[in-house]
mmCIF file of C-alpha atoms in Angstrom:
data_model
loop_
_atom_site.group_PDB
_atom_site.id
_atom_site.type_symbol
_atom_site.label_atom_id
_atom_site.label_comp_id
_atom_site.label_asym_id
_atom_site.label_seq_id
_atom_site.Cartn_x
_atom_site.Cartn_y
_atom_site.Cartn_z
ATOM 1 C CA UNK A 30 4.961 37.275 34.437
ATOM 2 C CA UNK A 31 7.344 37.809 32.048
ATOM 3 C CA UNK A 32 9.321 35.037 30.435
ATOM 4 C CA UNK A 33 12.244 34.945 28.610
ATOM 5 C CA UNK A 34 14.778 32.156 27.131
ATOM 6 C CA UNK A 35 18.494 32.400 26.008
ATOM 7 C CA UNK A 36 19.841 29.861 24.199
ATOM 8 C CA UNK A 37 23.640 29.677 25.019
ATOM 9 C CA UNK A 38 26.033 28.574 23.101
ATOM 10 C CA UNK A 39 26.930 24.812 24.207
ATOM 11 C CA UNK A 40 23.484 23.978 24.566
ATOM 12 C CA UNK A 41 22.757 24.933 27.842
ATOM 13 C CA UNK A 42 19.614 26.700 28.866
ATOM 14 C CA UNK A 43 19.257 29.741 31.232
ATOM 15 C CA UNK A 44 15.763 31.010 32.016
ATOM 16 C CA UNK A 45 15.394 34.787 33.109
ATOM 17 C CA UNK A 46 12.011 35.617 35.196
ATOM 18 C CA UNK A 47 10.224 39.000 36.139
ATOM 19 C CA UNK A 48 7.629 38.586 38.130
ATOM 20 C CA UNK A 49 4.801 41.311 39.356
ATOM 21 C CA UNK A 50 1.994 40.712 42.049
ATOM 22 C CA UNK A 51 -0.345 42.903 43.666
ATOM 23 C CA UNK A 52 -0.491 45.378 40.749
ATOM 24 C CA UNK A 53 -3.968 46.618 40.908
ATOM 25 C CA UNK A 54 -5.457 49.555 39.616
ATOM 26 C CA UNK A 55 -8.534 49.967 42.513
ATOM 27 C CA UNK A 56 -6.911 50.284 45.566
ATOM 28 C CA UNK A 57 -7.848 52.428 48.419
ATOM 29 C CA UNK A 58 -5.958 54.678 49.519
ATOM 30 C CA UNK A 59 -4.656 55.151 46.044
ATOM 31 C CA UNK A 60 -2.300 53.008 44.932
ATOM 32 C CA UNK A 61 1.733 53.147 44.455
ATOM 33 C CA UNK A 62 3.471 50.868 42.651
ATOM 34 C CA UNK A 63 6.520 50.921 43.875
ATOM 35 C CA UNK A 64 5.323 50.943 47.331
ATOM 36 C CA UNK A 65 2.608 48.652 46.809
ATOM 37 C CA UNK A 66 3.737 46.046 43.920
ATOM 38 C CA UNK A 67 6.011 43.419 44.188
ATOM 39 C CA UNK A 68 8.188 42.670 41.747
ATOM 40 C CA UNK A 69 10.641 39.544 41.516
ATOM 41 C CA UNK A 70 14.129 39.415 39.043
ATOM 42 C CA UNK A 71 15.324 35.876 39.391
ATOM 43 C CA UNK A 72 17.243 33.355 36.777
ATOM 44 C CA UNK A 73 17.772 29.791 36.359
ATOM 45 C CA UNK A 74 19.588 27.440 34.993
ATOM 46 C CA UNK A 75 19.509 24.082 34.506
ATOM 47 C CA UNK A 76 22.519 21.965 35.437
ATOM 48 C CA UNK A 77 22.077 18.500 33.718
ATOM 49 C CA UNK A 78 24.519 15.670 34.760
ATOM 50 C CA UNK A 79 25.118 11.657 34.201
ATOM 51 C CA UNK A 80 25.095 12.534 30.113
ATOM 52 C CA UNK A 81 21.126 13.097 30.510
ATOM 53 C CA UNK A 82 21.344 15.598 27.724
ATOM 54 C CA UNK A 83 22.906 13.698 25.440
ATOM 55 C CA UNK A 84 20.960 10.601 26.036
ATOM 56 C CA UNK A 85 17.450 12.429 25.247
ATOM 57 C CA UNK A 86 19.630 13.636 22.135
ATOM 58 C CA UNK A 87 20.183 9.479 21.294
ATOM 59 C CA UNK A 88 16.752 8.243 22.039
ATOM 60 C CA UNK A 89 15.459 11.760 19.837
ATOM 61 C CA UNK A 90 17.426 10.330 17.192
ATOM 62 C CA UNK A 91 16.702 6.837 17.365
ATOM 63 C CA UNK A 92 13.283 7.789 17.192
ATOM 64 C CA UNK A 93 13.957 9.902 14.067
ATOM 65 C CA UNK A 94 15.973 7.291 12.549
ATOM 66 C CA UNK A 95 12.711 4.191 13.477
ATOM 67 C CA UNK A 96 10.140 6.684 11.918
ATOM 68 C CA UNK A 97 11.984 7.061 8.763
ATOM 69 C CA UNK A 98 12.811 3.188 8.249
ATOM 70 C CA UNK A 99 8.956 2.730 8.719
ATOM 71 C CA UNK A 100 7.960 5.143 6.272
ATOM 72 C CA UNK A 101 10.477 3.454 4.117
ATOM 73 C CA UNK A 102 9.030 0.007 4.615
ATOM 74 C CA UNK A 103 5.579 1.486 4.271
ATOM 75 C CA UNK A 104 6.464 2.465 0.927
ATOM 76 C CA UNK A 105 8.212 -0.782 -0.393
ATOM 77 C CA UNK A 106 4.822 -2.545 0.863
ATOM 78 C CA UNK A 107 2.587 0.133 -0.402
ATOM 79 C CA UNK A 108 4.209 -0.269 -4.319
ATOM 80 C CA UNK A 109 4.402 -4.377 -3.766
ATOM 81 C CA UNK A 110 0.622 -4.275 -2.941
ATOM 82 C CA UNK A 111 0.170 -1.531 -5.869
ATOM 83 C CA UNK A 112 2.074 -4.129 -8.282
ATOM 84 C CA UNK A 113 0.582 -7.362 -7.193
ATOM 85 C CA UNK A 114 -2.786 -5.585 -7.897
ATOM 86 C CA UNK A 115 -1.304 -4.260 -11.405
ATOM 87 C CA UNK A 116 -0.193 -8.676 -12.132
ATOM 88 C CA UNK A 117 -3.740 -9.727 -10.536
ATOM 89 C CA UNK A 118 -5.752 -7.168 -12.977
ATOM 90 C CA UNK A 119 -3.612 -7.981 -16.072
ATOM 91 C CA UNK A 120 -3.810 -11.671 -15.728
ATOM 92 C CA UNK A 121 -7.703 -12.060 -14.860
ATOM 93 C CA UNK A 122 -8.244 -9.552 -18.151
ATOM 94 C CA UNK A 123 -5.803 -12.085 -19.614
ATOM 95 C CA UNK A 124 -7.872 -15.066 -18.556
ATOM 96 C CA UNK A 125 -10.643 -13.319 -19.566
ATOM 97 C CA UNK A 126 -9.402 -12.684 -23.450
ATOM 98 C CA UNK A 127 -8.305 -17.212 -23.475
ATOM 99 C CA UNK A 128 -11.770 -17.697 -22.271
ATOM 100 C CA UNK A 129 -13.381 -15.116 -25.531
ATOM 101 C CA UNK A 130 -10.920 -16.824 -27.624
ATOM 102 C CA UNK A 131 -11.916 -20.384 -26.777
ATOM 103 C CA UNK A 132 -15.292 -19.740 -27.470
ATOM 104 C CA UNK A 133 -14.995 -18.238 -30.554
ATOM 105 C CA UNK A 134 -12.860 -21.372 -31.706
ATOM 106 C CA UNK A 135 -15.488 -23.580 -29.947
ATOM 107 C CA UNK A 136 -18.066 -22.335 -32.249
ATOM 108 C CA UNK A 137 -16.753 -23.294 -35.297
ATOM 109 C CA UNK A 138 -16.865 -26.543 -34.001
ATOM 110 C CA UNK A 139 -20.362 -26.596 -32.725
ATOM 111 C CA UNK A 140 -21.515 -24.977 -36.452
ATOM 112 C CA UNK A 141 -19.150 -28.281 -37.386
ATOM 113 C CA UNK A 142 -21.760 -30.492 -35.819
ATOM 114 C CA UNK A 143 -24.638 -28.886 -36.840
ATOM 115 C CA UNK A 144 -23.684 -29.174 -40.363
ATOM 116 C CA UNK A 145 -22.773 -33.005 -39.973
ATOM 117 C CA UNK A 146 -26.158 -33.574 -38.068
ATOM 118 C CA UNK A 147 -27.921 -31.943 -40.878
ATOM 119 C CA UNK A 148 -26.116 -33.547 -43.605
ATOM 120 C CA UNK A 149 -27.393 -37.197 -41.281
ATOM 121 C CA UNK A 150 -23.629 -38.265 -40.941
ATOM 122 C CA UNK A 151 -23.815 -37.700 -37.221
ATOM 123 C CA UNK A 152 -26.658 -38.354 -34.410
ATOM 124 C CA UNK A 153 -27.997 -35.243 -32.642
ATOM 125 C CA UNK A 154 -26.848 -36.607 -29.198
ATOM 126 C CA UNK A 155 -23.473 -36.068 -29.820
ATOM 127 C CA UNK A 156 -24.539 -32.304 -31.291
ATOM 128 C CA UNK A 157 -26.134 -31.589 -27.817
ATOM 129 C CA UNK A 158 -23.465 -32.788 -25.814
ATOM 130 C CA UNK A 159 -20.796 -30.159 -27.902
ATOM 131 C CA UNK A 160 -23.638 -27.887 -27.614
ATOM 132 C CA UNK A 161 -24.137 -28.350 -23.858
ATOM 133 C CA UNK A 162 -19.667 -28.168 -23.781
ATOM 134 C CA UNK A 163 -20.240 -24.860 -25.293
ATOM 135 C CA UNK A 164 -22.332 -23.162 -23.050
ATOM 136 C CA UNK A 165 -20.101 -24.116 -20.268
ATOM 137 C CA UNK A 166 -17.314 -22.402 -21.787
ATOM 138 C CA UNK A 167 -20.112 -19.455 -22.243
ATOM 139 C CA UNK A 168 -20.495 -19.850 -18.326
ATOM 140 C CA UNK A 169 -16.462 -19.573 -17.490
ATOM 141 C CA UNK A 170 -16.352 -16.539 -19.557
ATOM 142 C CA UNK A 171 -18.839 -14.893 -17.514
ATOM 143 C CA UNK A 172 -17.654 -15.472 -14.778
ATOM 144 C CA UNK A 173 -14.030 -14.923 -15.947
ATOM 145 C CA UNK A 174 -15.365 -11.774 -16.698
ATOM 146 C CA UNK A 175 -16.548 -11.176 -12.996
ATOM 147 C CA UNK A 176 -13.292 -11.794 -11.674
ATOM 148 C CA UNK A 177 -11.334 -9.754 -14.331
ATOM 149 C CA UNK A 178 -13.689 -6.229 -13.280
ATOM 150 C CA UNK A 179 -13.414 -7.286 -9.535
ATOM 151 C CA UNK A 180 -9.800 -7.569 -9.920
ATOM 152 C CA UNK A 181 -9.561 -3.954 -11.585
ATOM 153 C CA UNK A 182 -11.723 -2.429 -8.652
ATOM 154 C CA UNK A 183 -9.389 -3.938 -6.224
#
């Protein structure tokens, strides 16, 4: 069957059909296609009515015009989630550097102590309790630390 389409201006659609059956090559007697064959010429076209057409054509559109204002949104979320990860990163690593920093200041005042202890002007209590504050700090770091990587892998 051969099938062919026209588009016409307007937008309408006409269909043209030729059609063969019972063409066979091992027929006995021998076979004549003119006599034999059948062979079919017809058209169509289609007759659309109530503004069918053109309602397709809206909901096509309307379709088009959803998809697009998704892929928009999709993007605006896609670079708020990419920027709230960007803030998240930058302020654990930030957290991270106060923590470093607080420790290095807390050690001059735990080598503070020690010196006073030594000296006799202080009791070693109070030493191990700054000493004790210190490795606290030493334990927020680390775990500042934690959070700062896990934030970058996010």
């Amino acid at each position: 069957m051969l099938h062919s389409q026209n588009w016409c201006p307007g937008g309408t659609h006409a269909t043209l059909f030729l059609q063969s059956e019972n063409a066979r090559a091992w027929a006995r007697p021998s076979f004549v296609y003119a006599r034999d064959a059948d062979s079919f010429l017809y058209a169509s076209q289609v007759v659309e009515t109530g503004g069918k057409r053109l309602a397709r054509t809206a909901a096509a559109e309307a379709g088009v015009q959803r998809n697009i204002a998704e892929r928009d949104a999709l993007r605006w979320q896609l670079a708020a989630r990419i920027g709230a990860a960007y803030w998240t990163a930058a302020g654990a690593a930030r957290y991270r550097d106060a923590f470093a920093e607080s420790i290095r200041n807390f050690e001059l005042t735990v080598q503070y102590h020690r010196d006073r202890v030594r000296e006799g002007a202080m009791a070693e209590v109070d030493l191990l309790r700054v000493q004790l504050e210190s490795e606290r700090l030493r334990a927020g770091f680390r775990t500042a630390e934690q959070e700062a990587v896990a934030a970058r892998i996010r």
